[in-house]
Amino acid sequence: MVRFLAGKGVQYALVLLFAVTLNFMLPRMMPGSPLVFLAGEDVGFLSEAQRTELLRSLGLDQPLWRQYVQYLGNLATGNLGYSFQKGRPISEIIVERLPWTLLLVGLALLAATLIGVVWGTLVAWRRGSAFDLGSLGISMFFESTPSFWLGMIFIAVFAARLRWFPIFGAQTPGVSLAGWAMVANTAWHLALPLATLTLITIPGNFLIMRYSMLTVLGEQYIATAKAKGLAERTVIYRHAMRNALLPMATVVMLNLGFIASGATVIETVFSYPGVGRLLYEAVLNRDYPVIQATFFILTVSVIAANVLADLLYPLIDPRVRHAR
Amino acid sequence: MRTVAILAMILIAVLATIPAAGLAQTGAVRIAIRRDEGSLNPYTYQSGYPGWNIMTLVYDPLFYPDANNEPIPWLVRDVKVSTDGRTWTLTLHPNVRWHDGRPLTSEDVKFTFEYVQKVTHSRWTPTTRNLDGIEAPNPQTVVFRLKAPDAGFRLRTLADVPILPKHIWESVTTVAAARAFNNTVGSGPFRVEEVRAGQFYRLSAYPQYFAGPVKVRELVLPIVRDATVSFTAVQAGEVDLSERPLNPELVAQFERQPGIKVVRGPGFASTLLQFNLEHPLLRDLRLRRAIANAVNTNLMVKLLTLGYAVVGSPGYIHPASPFYASGLKFEASKAKAVAILNEAGYRDRNNDGVRETPEGTPLRFTLLAQAENPLRIRGAELVRTWLKDIGIAIDVRVADDASVIDLVWPDFDVCKGRRFDLSMFGWSAPVMTRPTALVDLFHSSCQIGTINIGGYKNAQIDRLGEQLVVTVDSNRQKQIAAQMQKIVAEDLPVHVLYYQDVIMAYRAAAHDKWVFQKGQGVLTKLSFVDPPKR
Amino acid sequence: MSTVTATAESAPVRVRPRRRRLGVVGVVGLALLILLVGSAIFAPWIAPYNPEESSGNPFAAPSRLHPLGTNDIGQDILSELIYGTRISLAIGFLAAIVAISIGTLIGTVAGYFGGWVDAVLMRAVDVVLVIPFLPLMILIAAYVGPSFWNIILVIGLLVWARPARVLRSQVLSLKSLDYIDAARALGAPASRILRLHVLPGVLSLSLAQFILAASNAILIEASLSFLGLGDPTAKSWGSILYYAQVRSAFLTGAWLWWVLPPGLLITLAVLGFAFTGFALEEVLNPRLRGMS
């Protein structure tokens, strides 16, 4: 167990180092000058000395390796850097954005997992029925649909045409709300992005649950339970579903890792102020420090989820614990 | 199955109770803006438009451009210019107060101009280079001494630099500190109440504003990055105005919709086919002339902008601008293009559909277009189609804005040269309104022609330009500008395609006193407050 | 449970339905693919117009002349879609070729040689699998710039890890087969064993992986194009959607004929590839067969 975890530790450290290095190199290799984003549109009127001074004051005139060392040092001390464009520390920006992403993706995963589990279980029990085949068809359809397209259709129909839901944002801007009104307003803005993200996340969960359930149902003890004359409900929920949930647990854990990244497209379509959208905007604006920090945070969250899954899995599945 | 049904019912029940919650109205005017503008002070706002326009709702410059882009006195009550044009004596309005209640005096003005000279600001450090000294003999009087007379002093310096409160900014001494400084105490008609980064700004009217009552109680500025989304929001009533000019395809629909008004006027932002005049082939005027003749700007305006644009004037200046030299026209003709090419000896010698120079170099060019600007990409595709018809091959290369800049205008410094053949390009409205625009655009010295990205050289233009920058009399300015436009129209250093009209749609119920600033739109201080009386 | 891989969308796992022969799923998938490949090949004969030509007024609604209306510069949308099949499928196929070439090479080498080679290569695979996929894609796409070949390269370079892993385990099980064992014992050179014995056993599975990678690639290309990181001058379905979006199609009625059809085509193509891939994978992968 210890050796296993140590090995995993090395692996994750490698991932982190790779991400951090890539993270540092890529934005700097991008064509284009960061000056316009530092100094605004009129940078063409600056004198050479003024440009140099601007770059120097921001540390961008240093040799690459020194910038890199500085970058690593900052990360190690939890300093994510400073956004020149926004004129603010990045940790502050991320702290603002992260809750929205957590809310959106957390709820989507919760909903998608619940629906996927229940649906997968029911379908597996009626394997081969019209319900099963229909469910397979529908889930494959949503699995194959571009998420941004689904989001666009939702906006076109439910927001622009029917006006049931708002078109952008996480809350009505400029309105101070508190208590229930705030919750309701937030939920109202969340509805469409949440629905989209949930719809495209369900099929994966559904298919795994169905598959896992089918495997369990084929095993001896289920047949025994059935033979003992236990009620169908008891067999499904007490015996089959509990065991089928094991692989599901891993999947959910690993899905957690994408909590901060999977919703990039959805956040963009719905102008939802999350971390994924922050990354996208930063890439478009060439806001180097924000690109780095956001990508770093996303990678760390993926790794954290993986570590969590590795630690929890043996606890959930006794077979794994004994095997190691 | 039952579980699913129950879950679904709960979901529907929750969602059904929600919509009412979002419809809270506060009477604020909501304007969708495209991006974060920092904390909205002069060192943190980001963009020339709409950033400067919004920032100057919070801060006041000494002058301010009116609906015709003429700078009118704002914080200033009286102006005296010496006969040599080098000494400007300004008298300030007496009752101007900062948002924190302190009086605004000539000390603040002197401090501000010295500050932007010292603490580099990309927009104002260069425009204050000509300042020799500033004095504040008494609290109401400021005297500016210039090294040389300056045609653009009133518009680009006095009407552009917002006055900073000395008592707040004197402790902020470095660029880095200034860019991180979040204080927004200004003297403008609005105070910043709330900044929700990435989401919105909330401003409220400043009740003690010196120029009189502010016509809007509260402004909410939600950040909506996507243009289409901002228009959708106007249509659905989620915002009252989008800061962006309306897409042409939506004009008819918005005009039909009750509750929405559409205003339209000339736009001073240009769309250009930029030549690299240092390119060994493109430096040949005949070739540029042929290309310009093959590009059907009338059809382009019809296809790309549905007619909501003015076809480009070959002298660059928009016909609606006071500097426009009337009578300049370019009649494109494909037949003429072919004739010019044939006559110049550019023929297709190997029958591959592409003409070659007499030396055998094929007329094949790369045309750059910015990925962020779909209209320009479409324009580039049209140019490619039309040039193919006359035997010139074009590869359209789309890259993001920063990459295109890197090739066309590396480091925003024309002294660093250029690495392109042809590019779709364009300048924003201020490049049209300032009197020295033609000098910036076409002077051959990269120190003076700071945006001469094509590397154009013409001694006559240089001479006229040097004259223009020191001319303060506006009639004389117009004469010189007209002469320059005639030369540019002959030389075609750039092919001006069109100027897209500025069309803005707003919900009249929230606010109906919008003032349309020619060439730019309704996002001006004048939409919220009348100019100060003398 | 093997490590789960991320696909372009957030749903991270593909699970194979259990069938022994190609089955209904495979047939449907193949039929879809044949239909799409057919229209790509015969585009000039099927499409009513040259999609590069402004054959009508901009923003025209559907009519007898233009069954799906026209786009923002008067090009026939139906013709765009038909020609778009070419670009979208080409990107899918080419990106998949890149991915599978890398994946097969790495998977085979790792599986066959084992030891530290395996350890190093699989670490690399793990690194690629764990890194947040779409953000990385956006990052790289923004860096290399939008062009047809760049998009292919970017997608190819990022989806090779899953095939590599699958193929490695296939090689592992092949390696333990008697005749390969015998060949190794007889001292046949590795290159020869790989060429004659291992590769043929792996190739069929590569095919299934290839098709799955292609479906992934089509979806990714559409997402990148939509985000404005694709090649806007190549008429792929994704870039058609991009223009529909920037020219306000979902504010006007145009979304019905400008947004719906390209999205449905993407879905159909992905479904076609996925169905075919799953069906093939089951037929070809002995390990999966053993499980049902």
PDB file of C-alpha atoms in Angstrom, chain A residues 31-33 35-48 50-51 53-54 57 82 84-88 96-97 100 118 122 131 160 163-168 170-176 180-181 184-185 187-188 191 237 269 271 273 277 281 284-286, chain B residues 1 3-4 15 17-19 21-24 26 35-36 38 44 46-49 120-123 125-126 129 156 175 179-180 182 196-200 202 218 220 222 224-225 229 232-233 235-236 238-239 257 400 402-403 406 409 411-413 416 434 440 450-451:
ATOM      1  CA  PRO A  31       3.454  35.237 -30.828  1.00  0.00           C
ATOM      2  CA  GLY A  32       2.488  38.751 -30.015  1.00  0.00           C
ATOM      3  CA  SER A  33       3.648  41.232 -27.479  1.00  0.00           C
ATOM      4  CA  LEU A  35       2.726  45.227 -24.187  1.00  0.00           C
ATOM      5  CA  VAL A  36      -0.641  46.122 -25.603  1.00  0.00           C
ATOM      6  CA  PHE A  37      -2.325  44.338 -22.770  1.00  0.00           C
ATOM      7  CA  LEU A  38      -0.110  45.996 -20.237  1.00  0.00           C
ATOM      8  CA  ALA A  39      -0.246  49.458 -21.640  1.00  0.00           C
ATOM      9  CA  GLY A  40      -3.481  49.592 -23.581  1.00  0.00           C
ATOM     10  CA  GLU A  41      -4.216  50.483 -27.181  1.00  0.00           C
ATOM     11  CA  ASP A  42      -2.053  53.551 -27.414  1.00  0.00           C
ATOM     12  CA  VAL A  43       1.211  51.794 -26.741  1.00  0.00           C
ATOM     13  CA  GLY A  44       2.387  52.799 -30.226  1.00  0.00           C
ATOM     14  CA  PHE A  45       2.970  56.300 -28.959  1.00  0.00           C
ATOM     15  CA  LEU A  46       5.334  55.248 -26.192  1.00  0.00           C
ATOM     16  CA  SER A  47       9.012  55.899 -26.534  1.00  0.00           C
ATOM     17  CA  GLU A  48      11.468  53.022 -26.551  1.00  0.00           C
ATOM     18  CA  GLN A  50       9.146  53.958 -21.723  1.00  0.00           C
ATOM     19  CA  ARG A  51       8.445  50.532 -23.189  1.00  0.00           C
ATOM     20  CA  GLU A  53      10.653  50.626 -18.318  1.00  0.00           C
ATOM     21  CA  LEU A  54       7.169  49.117 -18.487  1.00  0.00           C
ATOM     22  CA  SER A  57       8.683  47.057 -13.912  1.00  0.00           C
ATOM     23  CA  TYR A  82      -0.400  39.372 -10.453  1.00  0.00           C
ATOM     24  CA  PHE A  84      -1.247  43.335 -15.040  1.00  0.00           C
ATOM     25  CA  GLN A  85      -4.372  43.710 -17.059  1.00  0.00           C
ATOM     26  CA  LYS A  86      -6.783  43.473 -14.229  1.00  0.00           C
ATOM     27  CA  GLY A  87      -4.408  45.175 -11.861  1.00  0.00           C
ATOM     28  CA  ARG A  88      -5.077  42.638  -9.154  1.00  0.00           C
ATOM     29  CA  GLU A  96     -14.001  35.087  -7.111  1.00  0.00           C
ATOM     30  CA  ARG A  97     -14.357  32.758 -10.049  1.00  0.00           C
ATOM     31  CA  TRP A 100     -19.211  29.682  -9.650  1.00  0.00           C
ATOM     32  CA  VAL A 118     -30.878   5.278 -11.124  1.00  0.00           C
ATOM     33  CA  LEU A 122     -33.433   0.427 -14.029  1.00  0.00           C
ATOM     34  CA  PHE A 131     -36.838   1.020 -22.601  1.00  0.00           C
ATOM     35  CA  ALA A 160     -34.061  34.503 -26.364  1.00  0.00           C
ATOM     36  CA  ARG A 163     -37.570  34.370 -22.057  1.00  0.00           C
ATOM     37  CA  TRP A 164     -37.927  31.841 -19.281  1.00  0.00           C
ATOM     38  CA  PHE A 165     -34.288  32.152 -18.359  1.00  0.00           C
ATOM     39  CA  PRO A 166     -31.653  34.889 -18.472  1.00  0.00           C
ATOM     40  CA  ILE A 167     -29.171  35.156 -21.293  1.00  0.00           C
ATOM     41  CA  PHE A 168     -25.928  35.760 -19.454  1.00  0.00           C
ATOM     42  CA  ALA A 170     -24.552  34.236 -12.712  1.00  0.00           C
ATOM     43  CA  GLN A 171     -26.750  36.821 -11.020  1.00  0.00           C
ATOM     44  CA  THR A 172     -28.742  39.822 -12.129  1.00  0.00           C
ATOM     45  CA  PRO A 173     -26.070  42.527 -12.258  1.00  0.00           C
ATOM     46  CA  GLY A 174     -26.271  45.545 -10.038  1.00  0.00           C
ATOM     47  CA  VAL A 175     -29.164  44.298  -7.942  1.00  0.00           C
ATOM     48  CA  SER A 176     -28.445  43.686  -4.285  1.00  0.00           C
ATOM     49  CA  TRP A 180     -34.030  33.495  -0.503  1.00  0.00           C
ATOM     50  CA  ALA A 181     -34.232  36.086  -3.285  1.00  0.00           C
ATOM     51  CA  ALA A 184     -33.587  32.063  -6.311  1.00  0.00           C
ATOM     52  CA  ASN A 185     -31.870  34.570  -8.576  1.00  0.00           C
ATOM     53  CA  ALA A 187     -30.653  29.308  -9.360  1.00  0.00           C
ATOM     54  CA  TRP A 188     -32.524  31.049 -12.140  1.00  0.00           C
ATOM     55  CA  ALA A 191     -30.681  26.607 -14.671  1.00  0.00           C
ATOM     56  CA  TYR A 237     -31.245  -2.090  -4.414  1.00  0.00           C
ATOM     57  CA  VAL A 269     -21.625  29.923 -24.089  1.00  0.00           C
ATOM     58  CA  SER A 271     -21.179  33.965 -20.168  1.00  0.00           C
ATOM     59  CA  PRO A 273     -18.141  33.840 -14.669  1.00  0.00           C
ATOM     60  CA  ARG A 277     -14.115  31.139 -18.877  1.00  0.00           C
ATOM     61  CA  GLU A 281     -10.548  35.133 -21.730  1.00  0.00           C
ATOM     62  CA  LEU A 284      -7.530  35.711 -25.807  1.00  0.00           C
ATOM     63  CA  ASN A 285      -6.107  38.682 -23.909  1.00  0.00           C
ATOM     64  CA  ARG A 286      -2.633  37.188 -23.556  1.00  0.00           C
TER      65      ARG A 286
ATOM     66  CA  MET B   1     -38.743   4.827 -12.509  1.00  0.00           C
ATOM     67  CA  THR B   3     -37.472   7.980  -8.346  1.00  0.00           C
ATOM     68  CA  VAL B   4     -36.798   9.654 -11.670  1.00  0.00           C
ATOM     69  CA  LEU B  15     -37.488  26.026 -11.439  1.00  0.00           C
ATOM     70  CA  THR B  17     -40.787  29.346  -8.567  1.00  0.00           C
ATOM     71  CA  ILE B  18     -37.619  30.998  -9.715  1.00  0.00           C
ATOM     72  CA  PRO B  19     -38.221  33.307 -12.711  1.00  0.00           C
ATOM     73  CA  ALA B  21     -36.839  36.350  -8.637  1.00  0.00           C
ATOM     74  CA  GLY B  22     -34.827  37.647 -11.560  1.00  0.00           C
ATOM     75  CA  LEU B  23     -37.097  40.406 -12.651  1.00  0.00           C
ATOM     76  CA  ALA B  24     -36.334  42.856  -9.881  1.00  0.00           C
ATOM     77  CA  THR B  26     -34.204  49.134  -9.805  1.00  0.00           C
ATOM     78  CA  ARG B  35     -14.659  43.622 -20.877  1.00  0.00           C
ATOM     79  CA  ASP B  36     -13.253  44.323 -17.467  1.00  0.00           C
ATOM     80  CA  GLY B  38     -10.044  47.451 -13.932  1.00  0.00           C
ATOM     81  CA  THR B  44      -6.554  50.743 -14.480  1.00  0.00           C
ATOM     82  CA  GLN B  46      -8.167  49.033 -20.275  1.00  0.00           C
ATOM     83  CA  SER B  47      -9.581  50.025 -23.623  1.00  0.00           C
ATOM     84  CA  GLY B  48      -9.749  53.248 -25.633  1.00  0.00           C
ATOM     85  CA  TYR B  49     -13.389  52.464 -26.267  1.00  0.00           C
ATOM     86  CA  THR B 120       4.284  56.248 -17.680  1.00  0.00           C
ATOM     87  CA  HIS B 121       0.835  56.037 -19.144  1.00  0.00           C
ATOM     88  CA  SER B 122       0.570  54.717 -22.695  1.00  0.00           C
ATOM     89  CA  ARG B 123      -2.015  57.253 -23.703  1.00  0.00           C
ATOM     90  CA  THR B 125       2.760  60.292 -21.450  1.00  0.00           C
ATOM     91  CA  PRO B 126       3.322  60.708 -25.218  1.00  0.00           C
ATOM     92  CA  ARG B 129       5.820  65.331 -24.251  1.00  0.00           C
ATOM     93  CA  ARG B 156      -5.544  64.933 -27.521  1.00  0.00           C
ATOM     94  CA  VAL B 175       3.753  52.527 -12.597  1.00  0.00           C
ATOM     95  CA  ARG B 179      -1.782  50.106 -12.032  1.00  0.00           C
ATOM     96  CA  ALA B 180      -2.677  48.367  -8.803  1.00  0.00           C
ATOM     97  CA  ASN B 182      -8.046  50.942  -6.830  1.00  0.00           C
ATOM     98  CA  ARG B 196     -17.709  43.032  -9.141  1.00  0.00           C
ATOM     99  CA  ALA B 197     -14.741  41.947 -11.235  1.00  0.00           C
ATOM    100  CA  GLY B 198     -15.697  39.998 -14.325  1.00  0.00           C
ATOM    101  CA  GLN B 199     -19.367  40.635 -13.642  1.00  0.00           C
ATOM    102  CA  PHE B 200     -20.458  44.269 -13.410  1.00  0.00           C
ATOM    103  CA  ARG B 202     -22.394  49.921 -10.440  1.00  0.00           C
ATOM    104  CA  GLU B 218     -27.737  54.815 -11.365  1.00  0.00           C
ATOM    105  CA  VAL B 220     -25.111  49.299 -14.037  1.00  0.00           C
ATOM    106  CA  PRO B 222     -22.615  44.237 -16.821  1.00  0.00           C
ATOM    107  CA  VAL B 224     -20.820  40.667 -21.572  1.00  0.00           C
ATOM    108  CA  ARG B 225     -17.886  39.529 -23.619  1.00  0.00           C
ATOM    109  CA  VAL B 229     -25.189  37.903 -26.306  1.00  0.00           C
ATOM    110  CA  THR B 232     -29.816  39.348 -27.216  1.00  0.00           C
ATOM    111  CA  ALA B 233     -29.822  40.902 -23.770  1.00  0.00           C
ATOM    112  CA  GLN B 235     -33.772  42.482 -27.069  1.00  0.00           C
ATOM    113  CA  ALA B 236     -34.855  40.498 -24.033  1.00  0.00           C
ATOM    114  CA  GLU B 238     -31.933  42.409 -19.628  1.00  0.00           C
ATOM    115  CA  VAL B 239     -29.881  45.482 -20.475  1.00  0.00           C
ATOM    116  CA  GLN B 257     -39.538  45.869 -31.935  1.00  0.00           C
ATOM    117  CA  ASP B 400      -5.423  36.059 -33.512  1.00  0.00           C
ATOM    118  CA  ALA B 402      -1.830  39.662 -31.180  1.00  0.00           C
ATOM    119  CA  SER B 403      -0.211  37.492 -33.861  1.00  0.00           C
ATOM    120  CA  ASP B 406       3.228  40.913 -34.324  1.00  0.00           C
ATOM    121  CA  TRP B 409       3.198  46.231 -36.291  1.00  0.00           C
ATOM    122  CA  ASP B 411       5.799  45.696 -30.613  1.00  0.00           C
ATOM    123  CA  PHE B 412       3.528  48.503 -31.795  1.00  0.00           C
ATOM    124  CA  ASP B 413       6.627  50.219 -33.027  1.00  0.00           C
ATOM    125  CA  LYS B 416      10.800  47.761 -35.931  1.00  0.00           C
ATOM    126  CA  ARG B 434      -7.686  64.087 -34.310  1.00  0.00           C
ATOM    127  CA  ASP B 440       0.521  59.786 -37.651  1.00  0.00           C
ATOM    128  CA  THR B 450       3.894  56.376 -35.368  1.00  0.00           C
ATOM    129  CA  ILE B 451       1.152  54.327 -37.016  1.00  0.00           C
TER     130      ILE B 451
END
